[in-house]
CSV table of C-alpha atoms in Angstrom, one decimal:
chain,number,residue,atom,x,y,z
A,11,MET,CA,0.0,0.0,0.0
A,12,SER,CA,1.4,3.4,-0.9
A,13,THR,CA,1.6,6.4,1.4
A,14,ALA,CA,-1.3,8.0,-0.5
A,15,ASP,CA,-3.4,4.9,0.2
A,16,ASP,CA,-2.4,5.0,3.9
A,17,LEU,CA,-3.3,8.7,4.2
A,18,ARG,CA,-6.6,8.2,2.3
A,19,GLY,CA,-7.5,5.4,4.6
A,20,ALA,CA,-6.6,7.4,7.7
A,21,VAL,CA,-8.8,10.3,6.5
A,22,THR,CA,-11.7,8.0,5.8
A,23,ARG,CA,-11.4,6.3,9.2
A,24,ALA,CA,-11.4,9.7,10.9
A,25,ILE,CA,-14.5,10.8,9.0
A,26,LEU,CA,-16.4,7.6,9.6
A,27,THR,CA,-15.3,6.5,13.1
A,28,GLY,CA,-13.7,9.5,14.7
A,29,VAL,CA,-15.2,11.3,17.7
A,30,SER,CA,-18.2,13.2,16.5
A,31,GLY,CA,-21.6,14.6,17.5
A,32,THR,CA,-23.1,13.0,14.4
A,33,ALA,CA,-24.0,9.3,14.5
A,34,ALA,CA,-21.5,7.0,12.7
A,35,VAL,CA,-24.4,5.4,10.8
A,36,ASP,CA,-25.3,8.9,9.4
A,37,ARG,CA,-21.8,9.7,8.4
A,38,GLN,CA,-21.4,6.3,6.8
A,39,ALA,CA,-24.7,6.8,4.9
A,40,ALA,CA,-23.5,10.2,3.6
A,41,TYR,CA,-20.1,8.7,2.6
A,42,ASP,CA,-21.9,5.9,0.8
A,43,GLY,CA,-24.1,8.2,-1.2
A,44,SER,CA,-27.3,8.6,0.8
A,45,GLY,CA,-27.7,10.3,4.2
A,46,PRO,CA,-30.0,10.7,7.1
A,47,ALA,CA,-33.6,11.8,6.7
A,48,GLY,CA,-34.0,15.3,5.5
A,49,SER,CA,-30.5,15.7,4.1
A,50,ALA,CA,-30.6,13.7,0.9
A,51,ALA,CA,-31.1,16.6,-1.5
A,52,TYR,CA,-28.4,18.7,0.2
A,53,LEU,CA,-25.9,15.8,0.1
A,54,ASP,CA,-26.7,15.2,-3.6
A,55,GLN,CA,-25.9,18.9,-4.2
A,56,VAL,CA,-22.6,18.4,-2.3
A,57,ARG,CA,-21.7,15.5,-4.5
A,58,PHE,CA,-22.9,16.9,-7.9
A,59,ALA,CA,-23.3,20.7,-7.7
A,60,ALA,CA,-21.5,22.1,-4.7
A,61,ALA,CA,-21.0,25.5,-6.2
A,62,GLY,CA,-24.8,26.0,-6.0
A,63,ILE,CA,-25.2,25.5,-2.3
A,64,SER,CA,-26.8,28.5,-0.7
A,65,ASP,CA,-27.4,29.8,2.8
A,66,ASP,CA,-31.0,28.7,2.3
A,67,ASP,CA,-29.9,25.1,1.7
A,68,VAL,CA,-27.9,25.1,5.0
A,69,GLY,CA,-30.8,26.9,6.7
A,70,ALA,CA,-33.2,24.1,5.7
A,71,LEU,CA,-30.8,21.6,7.4
A,72,ARG,CA,-30.8,23.7,10.5
A,73,ALA,CA,-34.6,23.8,10.5
A,74,ALA,CA,-34.6,20.0,10.2
A,75,GLY,CA,-32.6,19.8,13.4
A,76,LEU,CA,-29.0,19.6,12.3
A,77,ASP,CA,-26.4,21.9,14.0
A,78,ASP,CA,-23.5,23.4,12.2
A,79,ASP,CA,-21.1,20.6,13.3
A,80,GLY,CA,-23.5,18.0,12.0
A,81,ILE,CA,-23.9,19.8,8.7
A,82,PHE,CA,-20.1,20.0,8.4
A,83,GLU,CA,-19.5,16.4,9.2
A,84,LEU,CA,-22.1,15.1,6.8
A,85,THR,CA,-20.8,17.5,4.1
A,86,VAL,CA,-17.3,16.2,4.5
A,87,ALA,CA,-18.4,12.5,4.5
A,88,ALA,CA,-20.5,13.0,1.3
A,89,ALA,CA,-17.7,14.9,-0.5
A,90,VAL,CA,-14.9,12.4,0.5
A,91,GLY,CA,-17.1,9.4,-0.3
A,92,HIS,CA,-17.9,10.8,-3.7
A,93,ALA,CA,-14.3,11.6,-4.4
A,94,ASP,CA,-13.2,8.1,-3.4
A,95,ARG,CA,-15.8,6.6,-5.8
A,96,GLN,CA,-14.6,8.8,-8.6
A,97,ARG,CA,-10.9,7.9,-7.9
A,98,ALA,CA,-11.7,4.2,-7.9
A,99,ALA,CA,-13.7,4.5,-11.2
A,100,ALA,CA,-10.8,6.4,-12.8
A,101,GLU,CA,-8.3,3.8,-11.6
A,102,ALA,CA,-10.5,1.0,-12.9
A,103,ALA,CA,-10.8,2.7,-16.3
A,104,LEU,CA,-7.1,3.2,-16.6
A,105,THR,CA,-6.4,-0.4,-15.7
A,106,GLU,CA,-8.9,-1.6,-18.3
A,107,ALA,CA,-7.4,0.7,-20.9
A,108,LEU,CA,-3.9,-0.5,-20.2
A,109,ALA,CA,-5.1,-4.1,-20.3
A,110,ALA,CA,-6.9,-3.6,-23.6
A,111,SER,CA,-3.8,-1.9,-25.1
A,112,GLY,CA,-1.5,-4.8,-24.0
A,113,GLY,CA,0.2,-2.6,-21.3
A,114,ALA,CA,0.9,-3.5,-17.8
């Protein structure tokens, strides 16, 4: 395992199992591509259109009972989970392309 893999694993473990006010199951759901009730639309926006997130979006989460720490923790879990899936897909595509071209 490379140093980058070690660091990525450490970050993921900290996000998913570190000390937090947000339930581990909720952080795991956000990382996996869903999220706790009332947060799905926001977390999809984090994954696919983060530049469009507004104060109103965050306000809706607060109105649903999340505090700022919880919003932050779910946001980070969703973003890192999505980035990990994108990285894995890119690595798989490169491996497939190399195999198809007769490369290593």
